Amino acid sequence: MTQGHFPDFTLDQLESMQQGRRASGEADLDSLAPLDADQKVVPASKTKSVASTYRSSHTGNTTSTASGGKRNLWSDMTQIGHASTQKDVWNDDLYKEDEDEESSSNCLELKYFLRGIMFEFMHRLRTAVKYPRILLYTLLVFAALTIGFIFMIRVICDNVQQRLELDASLEASQTASWFAEIFAKSLIPLRSLQQAIKHSPVLHDLPYKIGNFGAEGSLPSIQGPKSTNPDVNDYRDVSGVCDDPALVEEFQSLVEGINTNFEFEDVIITYRAAPYGVYCLTNPTTVDFGGGKVLNTGPEMGWDAIHSEDTKMKNTLLDIYHNRNHVNIWGPINTFMGMEGVHVMCGHLAVEIPGFNYQLDGEDKSIWGFVMAFIQWSNLKKKSGIDAYYIEKGYSFKLFRTDMVIDPESGATSYKEVVIAFSEPWPEDHKLHSTNDEPFTDDNSIKASISKEDSGNWIMQVKTHKNIREELWYLNIIAVVVSFIIACMVAANLTEKTLNKLLLYKIMPTDAINKLNRGQTVIERYNIVTIFFSDIVGFTKMSGEMKPIQVMKMLNELYMQFDRLVEKHGVYKVETIGDAYMVVGGAPHRIPAPEAAQKVALFALEAMELVKSFKTTDGDKVLIRAGIASGPVVAGVVGKAMPRYCFFGDTVNLASRMESNSVQLKIQCSDLTYRFLRDAPQYSFKLEQREDIVDLKGKGLTQTYWISGITGTRSKLLTGELELSSNMKEVDDPFVQSMALSEQKWTRIGFPDSSLVSATSDDNTMVNRLAAILEYRLSLALNNPGAISDVVKK
């Protein structure tokens, strides 16, 4: 058995093919396209059409268009590079595009580019739709990425939100401390007034002039402007005492000095001094807040708070008299002295001077009295710039304290939240203006507590209006878009791999590809296959009369139809070389030899019918001839660069010789193929013996057959046996016999499975057949250890 890569032709074989062409009336390989005096191809209108050339060539009337004195296309090509011939035939006018198209190529370049992109996109889209796994994987990637990105965005947003909350917590603590500190500073003038009274000789003896309530020589008690109970005299008649110009001037001088030193003139709106708890001195006496809001302290002069029915004031005085140097804070009072919108805080501080005996709850206290300062809280907050700072930070704040309230009747205690300060409403053009009115809750705010001896326990509550998830909502859209883009890239990659895989599987079998991927050598032996060869009659003459692009277009149109038939009949296309077309049945997917021959024959017959009515888009008609042979082959991939799956063996050469010795629109087959077709499992073929004996090189005179058509279909018996023809006979060729027996199952020994294996009941014959099958399969197992499993299966 000789081996070689298809086409395995020697010079002698080529010469034999040339003689066969001449004997059949075809043009020689040296047939030339007619040239004019300028060595240009004569236009088609001046020559015969391809169809007429075929008709004349196959009726024996072909006239050569070449003359000994003229040069042709092939000779021009061989002369390229010679000094005498510098003309490139591929740049000849024959191969130039139309001048109009050439001139507009720049304009069409973008159009072709966009069209190419569109075609490629549609092709990939159809591939993705055809293979649902691509869409499934794409959707999974898109879903996974979207979920992952959104989860990551949420984690990042939550971390940022936590940082904002931590920042808000720090701001709450710092602001609470700041408020306590600045409020403590605002009380310094009150303490300064306390010390100034202690050291003022003018004001020192003022309590003696007023006297204890009800004591002999004290100022009498009377009803006053704030008296609510006619049975209770809660005022003292301080006229002539508290309006003494010397006292008023001294008190005013002290107040002005304090305001000048501490720059609190616009914060502390008025000061009061109450010797023995009686309102006596006030500076200033009137304060204009604007908008018709004026503070007048005259009606309160002479009020004896400790002996009034004002429980709150009584408790305040008791607090400061028992806890000296402690400032008792009222407020902020949002409606001060009936003036709405005037936010005032009031501080009370006892003035302790030894030697005074102020009677309080039956006890003598060395108390001069107390002083008061009214702090305009809104001015203090405005001066600090706290509102602008918090608006810039995107926060709102509320400073409050919790006071314990005792019910005087029941003695029950309760707690009341007293708001000390709060942030101003934000400007309407602020992006977070709509959230400013949201109430403070534990979910949207942070609390910080700070204790001050003078002002009690303060709680600073800071609300952050920034919801990072809501502010960065667009990140979710970006995540979806990015996920979509990546998913599209994955889909494009999967589609590309699928297309490459499909293309690779069209080039060579799956098993061969898997072996190559594993780095193994691809070589397989097939006991019986059927090979089909065909070529175009008169192709050499055609290629000389047509442009190369026209030849390629014609072959592509024809062989695309052949490829469709290959897929239809389940045969394997090996390759095309020029106008030659090679198909194999029984490989690489192993099937019984009669079935393989049947598939190839069906393909060949339908291909012939196709060619009879086939015309190219240019209107050219094509005629082919074909040959079929059966026998053993070896297939494999040789080399690493541009690997191809090829078949080797004498069967390849025999099939090629069957084709080269055939005639147009005829299918010639070998004797073994003839026998297999006689036993075709489904169809009965019309097989005709060729009248003339063909002299095949290396084979000698050989009887061949024509496959002319199908005469009918075969029916299967209930037992599974095929309805065999009556003229079956045992084949004497031991090689053919062993090949046929090798496919027979053990349970079928003695039954007629094909024309090569007849029925027998002779014990010796059956034993010989068993021995032949066993010997053959053991030899396969020894030569190929991997085949042992196949032997066991069979």
Tab-separated table of C-alpha atoms in Angstrom, residues 455-656:
chain	number	residue	atom	x	y	z
A	455	SER	CA	-25.488	75.493	82.474
A	456	GLY	CA	-26.366	71.921	83.269
A	457	ASN	CA	-26.291	68.906	80.926
A	458	TRP	CA	-26.426	69.925	77.248
A	459	ILE	CA	-27.169	67.564	74.376
A	460	MET	CA	-26.108	68.451	70.838
A	461	GLN	CA	-28.067	66.636	68.146
A	462	VAL	CA	-26.683	66.840	64.599
A	463	LYS	CA	-28.698	65.675	61.613
A	464	THR	CA	-26.948	64.852	58.373
A	465	HIS	CA	-29.044	65.452	55.273
A	466	LYS	CA	-26.743	63.568	52.981
A	467	ASN	CA	-27.936	60.134	51.927
A	468	ILE	CA	-25.017	58.861	49.903
A	469	ARG	CA	-27.052	56.135	48.226
A	470	GLU	CA	-29.582	58.659	47.034
A	471	GLU	CA	-26.998	61.239	46.022
A	472	LEU	CA	-24.937	58.685	44.098
A	473	TRP	CA	-27.916	56.991	42.430
A	474	TYR	CA	-26.286	57.462	39.046
A	475	LEU	CA	-23.544	55.015	40.050
A	476	ASN	CA	-26.114	52.218	39.792
A	477	ILE	CA	-26.838	53.249	36.211
A	478	ILE	CA	-23.116	53.374	35.474
A	479	ALA	CA	-22.776	49.916	37.013
A	480	VAL	CA	-25.529	48.556	34.773
A	481	VAL	CA	-24.002	50.188	31.689
A	482	VAL	CA	-20.510	48.905	32.506
A	483	SER	CA	-21.913	45.439	33.203
A	484	PHE	CA	-23.732	45.539	29.881
A	485	ILE	CA	-20.576	46.578	28.034
A	486	ILE	CA	-18.522	43.825	29.683
A	487	ALA	CA	-21.288	41.304	29.012
A	488	CYS	CA	-21.309	42.373	25.364
A	489	MET	CA	-17.545	41.916	25.267
A	490	VAL	CA	-17.960	38.458	26.786
A	491	ALA	CA	-20.676	37.683	24.245
A	492	ALA	CA	-18.406	38.898	21.450
A	493	ASN	CA	-15.587	36.749	22.794
A	494	LEU	CA	-17.820	33.678	23.129
A	495	THR	CA	-19.210	34.280	19.650
A	496	GLU	CA	-15.696	34.658	18.279
A	497	LYS	CA	-14.615	31.427	19.950
A	498	THR	CA	-17.734	29.670	18.692
A	499	LEU	CA	-17.128	30.877	15.147
A	500	ASN	CA	-13.477	29.849	15.349
A	501	LYS	CA	-14.493	26.499	16.765
A	502	LEU	CA	-17.089	25.960	14.068
A	503	LEU	CA	-14.580	26.953	11.408
A	504	LEU	CA	-11.982	24.633	12.906
A	505	TYR	CA	-14.481	21.772	13.019
A	506	LYS	CA	-15.192	22.367	9.357
A	507	ILE	CA	-11.496	22.063	8.593
A	508	MET	CA	-10.863	18.850	10.491
A	509	PRO	CA	-12.724	16.340	12.673
A	510	THR	CA	-13.367	16.865	16.355
A	511	ASP	CA	-11.225	13.927	17.439
A	512	ALA	CA	-8.296	15.264	15.451
A	513	ILE	CA	-8.675	18.688	17.002
A	514	ASN	CA	-8.782	17.206	20.496
A	515	LYS	CA	-5.617	15.228	19.842
A	516	LEU	CA	-3.841	18.299	18.481
A	517	ASN	CA	-4.876	20.273	21.550
A	518	ARG	CA	-3.363	17.551	23.704
A	519	GLY	CA	-0.150	17.660	21.664
A	520	GLN	CA	-0.657	14.172	20.223
A	521	THR	CA	0.054	12.980	16.722
A	522	VAL	CA	-3.096	12.521	14.676
A	523	ILE	CA	-3.090	9.281	12.710
A	524	GLU	CA	-6.043	6.929	12.201
A	525	ARG	CA	-6.582	3.813	10.150
A	526	TYR	CA	-9.844	3.089	8.380
A	527	ASN	CA	-10.482	-0.399	7.057
A	528	ILE	CA	-13.006	0.555	4.401
A	529	VAL	CA	-13.972	4.017	3.218
A	530	THR	CA	-15.467	5.304	-0.008
A	531	ILE	CA	-13.805	8.297	-1.693
A	532	PHE	CA	-15.345	10.631	-4.255
A	533	PHE	CA	-13.373	12.778	-6.696
A	534	SER	CA	-14.693	15.255	-9.240
A	535	ASP	CA	-13.291	17.992	-11.440
A	536	ILE	CA	-14.632	20.456	-13.966
A	537	VAL	CA	-14.372	19.424	-17.573
A	538	GLY	CA	-12.351	21.942	-19.573
A	539	PHE	CA	-11.313	23.893	-16.522
A	540	THR	CA	-7.895	24.748	-17.969
A	541	LYS	CA	-9.436	26.399	-21.005
A	542	MET	CA	-11.986	28.186	-18.849
A	543	SER	CA	-9.346	29.641	-16.546
A	544	GLY	CA	-7.516	30.985	-19.557
A	545	GLU	CA	-10.596	32.780	-20.845
A	546	MET	CA	-11.795	34.204	-17.509
A	547	LYS	CA	-10.431	36.614	-14.986
A	548	PRO	CA	-9.034	34.970	-11.850
A	549	ILE	CA	-11.758	36.610	-9.788
A	550	GLN	CA	-14.386	35.160	-12.122
A	551	VAL	CA	-12.861	31.693	-11.803
A	552	MET	CA	-12.876	31.956	-8.053
A	553	LYS	CA	-16.447	33.243	-8.041
A	554	MET	CA	-17.602	30.388	-10.281
A	555	LEU	CA	-15.916	27.716	-8.132
A	556	ASN	CA	-17.288	29.262	-4.978
A	557	GLU	CA	-20.849	29.256	-6.284
A	558	LEU	CA	-20.602	25.654	-7.440
A	559	TYR	CA	-18.854	24.247	-4.407
A	560	MET	CA	-21.124	26.047	-1.993
A	561	GLN	CA	-23.914	23.973	-3.509
A	562	PHE	CA	-21.734	20.869	-3.152
A	563	ASP	CA	-21.096	21.754	0.498
A	564	ARG	CA	-24.828	21.833	1.054
A	565	LEU	CA	-25.094	18.319	-0.370
A	566	VAL	CA	-22.205	17.184	1.834
A	567	GLU	CA	-24.122	18.235	4.897
A	568	LYS	CA	-27.326	16.723	3.567
A	569	HIS	CA	-25.903	13.242	2.936
A	570	GLY	CA	-23.582	13.074	5.957
A	571	VAL	CA	-20.305	12.652	4.091
A	572	TYR	CA	-17.022	14.360	4.903
A	573	LYS	CA	-15.522	16.981	2.644
A	574	VAL	CA	-11.765	16.579	2.597
A	575	GLU	CA	-10.634	19.510	0.474
A	576	THR	CA	-10.775	21.313	-2.841
A	577	ILE	CA	-7.669	21.837	-4.938
A	578	GLY	CA	-8.358	24.024	-7.919
A	579	ASP	CA	-11.373	22.511	-9.586
A	580	ALA	CA	-11.011	19.128	-7.819
A	581	TYR	CA	-13.521	18.258	-5.091
A	582	MET	CA	-12.883	15.351	-2.689
A	583	VAL	CA	-15.430	13.690	-0.386
A	584	VAL	CA	-15.110	10.666	1.913
A	585	GLY	CA	-17.752	8.358	3.347
A	586	GLY	CA	-17.023	6.143	6.348
A	587	ALA	CA	-14.498	8.545	7.871
A	588	PRO	CA	-13.865	10.185	10.192
A	589	HIS	CA	-17.130	8.813	11.621
A	590	ARG	CA	-16.942	5.079	11.139
A	591	ILE	CA	-19.974	3.421	9.580
A	592	PRO	CA	-20.429	0.086	7.747
A	593	ALA	CA	-18.855	0.017	4.299
A	594	PRO	CA	-22.135	-0.433	2.339
A	595	GLU	CA	-23.670	2.518	4.143
A	596	ALA	CA	-20.614	4.682	3.467
A	597	ALA	CA	-20.700	3.773	-0.227
A	598	GLN	CA	-24.418	4.522	-0.329
A	599	LYS	CA	-23.925	8.000	1.173
A	600	VAL	CA	-21.162	8.873	-1.272
A	601	ALA	CA	-23.151	7.554	-4.252
A	602	LEU	CA	-26.206	9.559	-3.250
A	603	PHE	CA	-24.048	12.640	-2.952
A	604	ALA	CA	-22.473	12.005	-6.346
A	605	LEU	CA	-25.802	11.473	-8.086
A	606	GLU	CA	-27.336	14.605	-6.626
A	607	ALA	CA	-24.199	16.582	-7.476
A	608	MET	CA	-24.510	15.467	-11.096
A	609	GLU	CA	-28.167	16.500	-11.181
A	610	LEU	CA	-27.228	19.824	-9.675
A	611	VAL	CA	-24.541	20.480	-12.284
A	612	LYS	CA	-26.922	19.762	-15.145
A	613	SER	CA	-29.046	22.739	-14.219
A	614	PHE	CA	-26.354	24.857	-12.591
A	615	LYS	CA	-25.370	28.231	-14.004
A	616	THR	CA	-23.182	30.865	-12.437
A	617	THR	CA	-24.476	34.359	-11.804
A	618	ASP	CA	-22.653	35.347	-14.985
A	619	GLY	CA	-24.676	32.754	-16.931
A	620	ASP	CA	-21.829	30.262	-17.429
A	621	LYS	CA	-22.557	26.531	-17.479
A	622	VAL	CA	-20.292	24.010	-15.794
A	623	LEU	CA	-19.845	20.296	-16.476
A	624	ILE	CA	-18.066	17.839	-14.199
A	625	ARG	CA	-16.957	14.221	-14.176
A	626	ALA	CA	-16.567	12.044	-11.083
A	627	GLY	CA	-14.958	8.890	-9.800
A	628	ILE	CA	-15.538	6.756	-6.709
A	629	ALA	CA	-13.374	4.087	-5.109
A	630	SER	CA	-13.504	2.101	-1.863
A	631	GLY	CA	-10.786	0.612	0.256
A	632	PRO	CA	-8.545	1.117	3.284
A	633	VAL	CA	-6.882	4.448	4.028
A	634	VAL	CA	-4.875	6.159	6.707
A	635	ALA	CA	-5.828	9.670	7.797
A	636	GLY	CA	-3.925	12.159	9.856
A	637	VAL	CA	-2.438	15.594	10.242
A	638	VAL	CA	1.048	16.187	8.913
A	639	GLY	CA	3.167	19.064	10.211
A	640	LYS	CA	2.327	21.907	12.558
A	641	ALA	CA	2.158	24.903	10.242
A	642	MET	CA	-1.288	25.171	8.631
A	643	PRO	CA	-2.329	21.667	9.687
A	644	ARG	CA	-4.715	19.791	7.415
A	645	TYR	CA	-6.564	16.543	7.856
A	646	CYS	CA	-5.464	14.399	4.902
A	647	PHE	CA	-6.053	10.881	3.628
A	648	PHE	CA	-3.251	8.619	2.420
A	649	GLY	CA	-3.208	5.352	0.596
A	650	ASP	CA	-3.753	3.606	-2.683
A	651	THR	CA	-7.531	4.098	-2.397
A	652	VAL	CA	-7.001	7.866	-2.767
A	653	ASN	CA	-5.013	7.363	-5.943
A	654	LEU	CA	-7.550	4.864	-7.255
A	655	ALA	CA	-10.443	7.293	-6.698
A	656	SER	CA	-8.495	10.016	-8.494
